[in-house]
XYZ file of C-alpha atoms in Angstrom:
305
model
C -88.340 7.075 11.421
C -84.979 6.057 13.014
C -84.719 3.166 10.574
C -85.244 5.536 7.667
C -82.460 7.853 8.875
C -80.156 4.881 9.358
C -80.981 3.599 5.878
C -80.317 7.024 4.403
C -76.996 7.269 6.239
C -75.474 4.191 4.621
C -76.471 5.394 1.164
C -74.939 8.820 1.845
C -71.715 7.169 3.006
C -71.698 4.962 -0.077
C -72.098 8.003 -2.340
C -69.300 9.795 -0.500
C -67.133 6.699 -0.989
C -67.902 6.743 -4.704
C -66.873 10.398 -4.932
C -63.595 9.733 -3.099
C -62.884 6.801 -5.417
C -63.433 8.969 -8.496
C -61.102 11.576 -6.988
C -58.390 8.956 -6.457
C -58.708 9.087 -2.650
C -58.784 5.312 -2.275
C -57.904 5.098 1.424
C -60.736 7.455 2.355
C -63.073 5.549 0.027
C -62.255 2.325 1.907
C -63.078 4.053 5.197
C -66.429 5.359 3.926
C -67.445 2.042 2.369
C -66.538 0.289 5.648
C -68.784 2.654 7.614
C -71.568 2.137 5.088
C -71.261 -1.660 5.369
C -71.407 -1.450 9.168
C -74.539 0.689 9.153
C -76.311 -1.480 6.602
C -75.495 -4.654 8.535
C -76.737 -3.100 11.793
C -79.954 -1.903 10.156
C -81.179 -5.489 9.954
C -82.319 -5.056 6.344
C -80.092 -7.924 5.155
C -80.096 -6.590 1.616
C -77.626 -8.955 -0.049
C -77.441 -6.996 -3.302
C -76.584 -3.676 -1.614
C -74.033 -5.350 0.656
C -72.535 -7.150 -2.335
C -72.107 -3.839 -4.179
C -70.501 -2.190 -1.149
C -67.987 -5.025 -0.717
C -67.230 -4.940 -4.446
C -66.741 -1.147 -4.330
C -64.438 -1.439 -1.335
C -62.549 -4.185 -3.186
C -62.002 -1.783 -6.112
C -60.543 0.766 -3.684
C -58.246 -1.836 -2.126
C -57.123 -2.899 -5.609
C -56.313 0.680 -6.624
C -54.406 1.118 -3.354
C -52.374 -2.039 -4.007
C -53.940 -4.043 -1.160
C -54.664 -7.142 -3.221
C -55.262 -9.520 -0.300
C -58.070 -7.380 1.116
C -59.450 -6.916 -2.401
C -59.713 -10.698 -2.785
C -61.460 -11.045 0.604
C -64.036 -8.379 -0.280
C -64.651 -9.794 -3.749
C -65.169 -13.260 -2.275
C -67.666 -11.855 0.242
C -69.438 -9.962 -2.542
C -69.671 -13.156 -4.623
C -71.091 -15.070 -1.663
C -73.803 -12.411 -1.376
C -74.395 -12.051 -5.129
C -73.034 -15.094 -7.006
C -71.371 -14.455 -10.375
C -71.173 -10.677 -10.062
C -68.845 -9.929 -12.965
C -67.316 -6.773 -11.427
C -66.284 -8.685 -8.314
C -64.926 -11.513 -10.484
C -62.896 -9.088 -12.611
C -61.503 -7.290 -9.584
C -60.587 -10.525 -7.862
C -58.943 -11.781 -11.057
C -56.834 -8.598 -11.249
C -55.804 -9.009 -7.608
C -54.918 -12.682 -8.107
C -52.890 -11.706 -11.171
C -51.011 -8.994 -9.251
C -50.154 -11.602 -6.592
C -49.026 -14.001 -9.368
C -51.791 -16.460 -8.485
C -52.324 -17.034 -12.178
C -54.455 -20.182 -12.001
C -57.082 -18.516 -9.819
C -56.968 -15.403 -12.007
C -57.514 -17.529 -15.130
C -60.562 -19.200 -13.571
C -62.145 -15.848 -12.681
C -61.450 -14.324 -16.101
C -62.960 -17.394 -17.800
C -66.007 -17.231 -15.526
C -66.565 -13.599 -16.526
C -66.566 -14.632 -20.198
C -69.296 -17.176 -19.485
C -71.413 -14.293 -18.199
C -70.570 -11.847 -20.997
C -68.322 -12.803 -23.899
C -67.899 -9.156 -24.923
C -65.793 -7.919 -21.992
C -62.347 -7.074 -23.437
C -60.630 -6.958 -20.032
C -61.562 -10.599 -19.455
C -60.288 -11.666 -22.895
C -57.036 -9.802 -22.309
C -56.722 -11.403 -18.880
C -57.255 -14.909 -20.258
C -54.579 -14.275 -22.893
C -52.073 -13.021 -20.315
C -52.771 -15.904 -17.929
C -52.508 -18.452 -20.744
C -49.067 -17.110 -21.645
C -47.913 -16.954 -18.019
C -49.142 -20.460 -17.182
C -47.671 -21.915 -20.356
C -44.301 -20.404 -19.410
C -44.564 -21.818 -15.873
C -46.198 -25.226 -16.383
C -45.620 -25.996 -20.064
C -48.201 -27.446 -22.479
C -50.058 -29.333 -19.739
C -50.851 -26.187 -17.710
C -54.622 -26.715 -17.973
C -54.365 -29.951 -15.980
C -53.290 -27.954 -12.905
C -56.193 -25.499 -12.969
C -58.838 -25.381 -10.244
C -62.319 -26.237 -11.559
C -64.015 -23.483 -13.536
C -67.590 -22.998 -12.265
C -70.452 -23.276 -14.732
C -72.598 -20.142 -14.776
C -76.287 -21.153 -14.705
C -78.420 -19.961 -17.612
C -80.771 -18.230 -15.169
C -77.881 -16.075 -13.945
C -76.848 -15.175 -17.506
C -80.415 -14.179 -18.379
C -80.937 -12.044 -15.279
C -77.588 -10.283 -15.772
C -78.357 -9.691 -19.445
C -81.692 -8.088 -18.493
C -79.986 -5.901 -15.905
C -77.326 -4.842 -18.416
C -79.930 -3.945 -21.039
C -81.858 -1.735 -18.587
C -78.859 0.223 -17.293
C -75.778 1.837 -18.907
C -72.522 -0.068 -18.403
C -69.570 1.525 -16.595
C -66.503 2.583 -18.545
C -64.454 -0.517 -17.862
C -67.024 -2.669 -19.658
C -68.129 -2.858 -23.247
C -70.781 -0.287 -24.196
C -72.654 -0.141 -27.476
C -72.923 3.133 -29.349
C -76.595 3.968 -29.749
C -75.956 5.213 -33.282
C -75.009 1.708 -34.360
C -77.829 -0.766 -34.626
C -77.253 -4.134 -32.999
C -77.626 -7.000 -35.504
C -80.349 -9.615 -35.513
C -79.516 -13.233 -34.567
C -78.846 -14.336 -38.156
C -76.577 -11.377 -38.950
C -74.720 -11.843 -35.647
C -74.134 -15.513 -36.500
C -72.757 -14.606 -39.952
C -70.581 -11.882 -38.449
C -69.100 -14.275 -35.921
C -68.336 -16.890 -38.579
C -66.656 -14.296 -40.816
C -64.635 -12.941 -37.910
C -63.416 -16.445 -37.079
C -62.343 -16.884 -40.715
C -60.426 -13.617 -40.377
C -58.806 -14.857 -37.164
C -57.718 -18.016 -38.965
C -56.027 -15.942 -41.686
C -54.237 -13.869 -39.018
C -52.786 -17.049 -37.504
C -51.435 -17.925 -40.956
C -49.959 -14.441 -41.367
C -52.334 -13.638 -44.256
C -53.324 -10.192 -43.056
C -54.813 -8.860 -46.312
C -57.237 -11.763 -46.496
C -58.026 -11.288 -42.814
C -58.868 -7.619 -43.427
C -61.361 -8.659 -46.121
C -63.078 -11.093 -43.767
C -63.234 -8.546 -40.959
C -64.727 -6.018 -43.376
C -67.417 -8.519 -44.349
C -68.022 -9.311 -40.693
C -68.501 -5.630 -39.805
C -71.019 -5.246 -42.624
C -73.133 -7.788 -40.711
C -72.385 -6.512 -37.193
C -70.903 -3.014 -36.883
C -71.086 -3.138 -33.072
C -68.474 -5.884 -32.471
C -65.501 -4.163 -30.821
C -63.027 -7.028 -31.201
C -63.479 -7.074 -34.979
C -62.243 -3.477 -35.153
C -59.266 -4.152 -32.874
C -58.428 -7.341 -34.794
C -58.506 -5.471 -38.102
C -56.383 -2.724 -36.555
C -53.776 -5.385 -35.737
C -53.775 -6.442 -39.385
C -53.411 -2.848 -40.555
C -50.398 -2.479 -38.253
C -48.809 -5.551 -39.837
C -49.553 -4.121 -43.289
C -48.063 -0.737 -42.233
C -51.423 0.944 -42.892
C -51.160 3.051 -39.767
C -53.877 5.629 -40.460
C -56.372 2.837 -41.110
C -55.305 1.178 -37.848
C -55.957 4.436 -35.969
C -59.374 4.756 -37.594
C -60.366 1.252 -36.465
C -59.105 1.916 -32.936
C -61.087 5.175 -32.856
C -64.211 3.220 -33.772
C -63.503 0.559 -31.143
C -63.116 3.259 -28.480
C -66.403 4.851 -29.486
C -68.014 1.497 -28.743
C -65.941 0.704 -25.652
C -64.279 3.750 -24.099
C -61.879 1.654 -21.978
C -60.706 -0.893 -24.542
C -57.068 -1.645 -23.760
C -56.266 -3.221 -27.128
C -57.643 -0.190 -28.987
C -55.568 2.242 -26.914
C -52.445 0.091 -27.232
C -52.736 -0.500 -30.986
C -53.518 3.144 -31.645
C -50.391 3.991 -29.656
C -48.387 1.599 -31.837
C -49.726 3.267 -34.984
C -49.072 6.755 -33.629
C -45.514 5.734 -32.740
C -44.887 4.649 -36.338
C -46.389 7.932 -37.587
C -44.093 9.853 -35.184
C -47.111 11.179 -33.249
C -45.259 11.036 -29.940
C -47.775 12.995 -27.846
C -50.761 10.945 -29.023
C -48.913 7.675 -28.461
C -47.991 8.699 -24.897
C -51.600 9.714 -24.153
C -52.904 6.344 -25.352
C -50.322 4.386 -23.358
C -51.108 6.397 -20.237
C -54.766 5.508 -20.800
C -53.811 1.827 -20.879
C -51.865 2.158 -17.631
C -54.723 3.976 -15.902
C -56.924 0.967 -16.621
C -54.258 -1.666 -16.060
C -51.321 -0.360 -14.043
C -49.160 -3.486 -14.441
C -49.443 -3.841 -18.222
C -45.794 -4.582 -19.010
C -46.216 -4.259 -22.788
C -47.591 -0.729 -22.405
C -44.845 0.172 -19.918
C -42.172 -1.032 -22.326
C -43.687 0.765 -25.339
C -44.089 3.957 -23.299
C -40.361 3.920 -22.509
C -39.581 3.512 -26.209
C -41.908 6.345 -27.212
C -40.539 8.698 -24.553
C -37.060 8.257 -26.035
C -38.283 9.412 -29.462
C -37.087 12.808 -30.615
């Protein structure tokens, strides 16, 4: 019986920590998660998965509170307990980025994409780190990177099964149940068409890119990045209402998609929808506090009459 009470206590503390985190009380959340970790360790259960989650949750609280060094320590502990946990990798990458340790951040973001290619935050992180490292180290920046670990197929499969049996949190890509996921053949066609669209974007041929993205979405209407890519083209073509529509669709699929919020804000700015643009940019900054592009655009929008 005592063991049961002890076991229940750490779960109650964890839940209380979760509630404090949601309420923005990050310091108190850290305290509660710490107590929960202590009780679980003393219980002798040695449940690596539960301990890994607690360390990852505490890391999220440290990150929100600006304590990046402690965030990195907790994420590293979590990853030792549960290798290749993508939440811990993402949180550690964000902390490394905040501390300007861009090489380590790049490695973690790239590792996340090995686990799940459809996590927008990881794609955005890779893009930011690529730009930062190119500015610092020049064209040969990749030569200075630490080794990027290879995620075993067994890990990918087990994580995919876990993801399919449970709803994803807001910061990760979620698929709208009203949209049917494509079969393997359709997904392959969609990917090829999207890549053709991307190639046209690089050449500045946005109308042709829009056509390819449209064809791609006819094969796979659940691919978030295709909507945000087409929205970028619509912005270039000054088709702002169409850009907003695509961003709306992307956010239905992934409620925390930074590119969708940012591009919708750009479109709303051009349409003089000041309030909507500010709301979208604030949404970006809630997800990613140090997003300099969103900060700059927000200043511009706030000056609008």
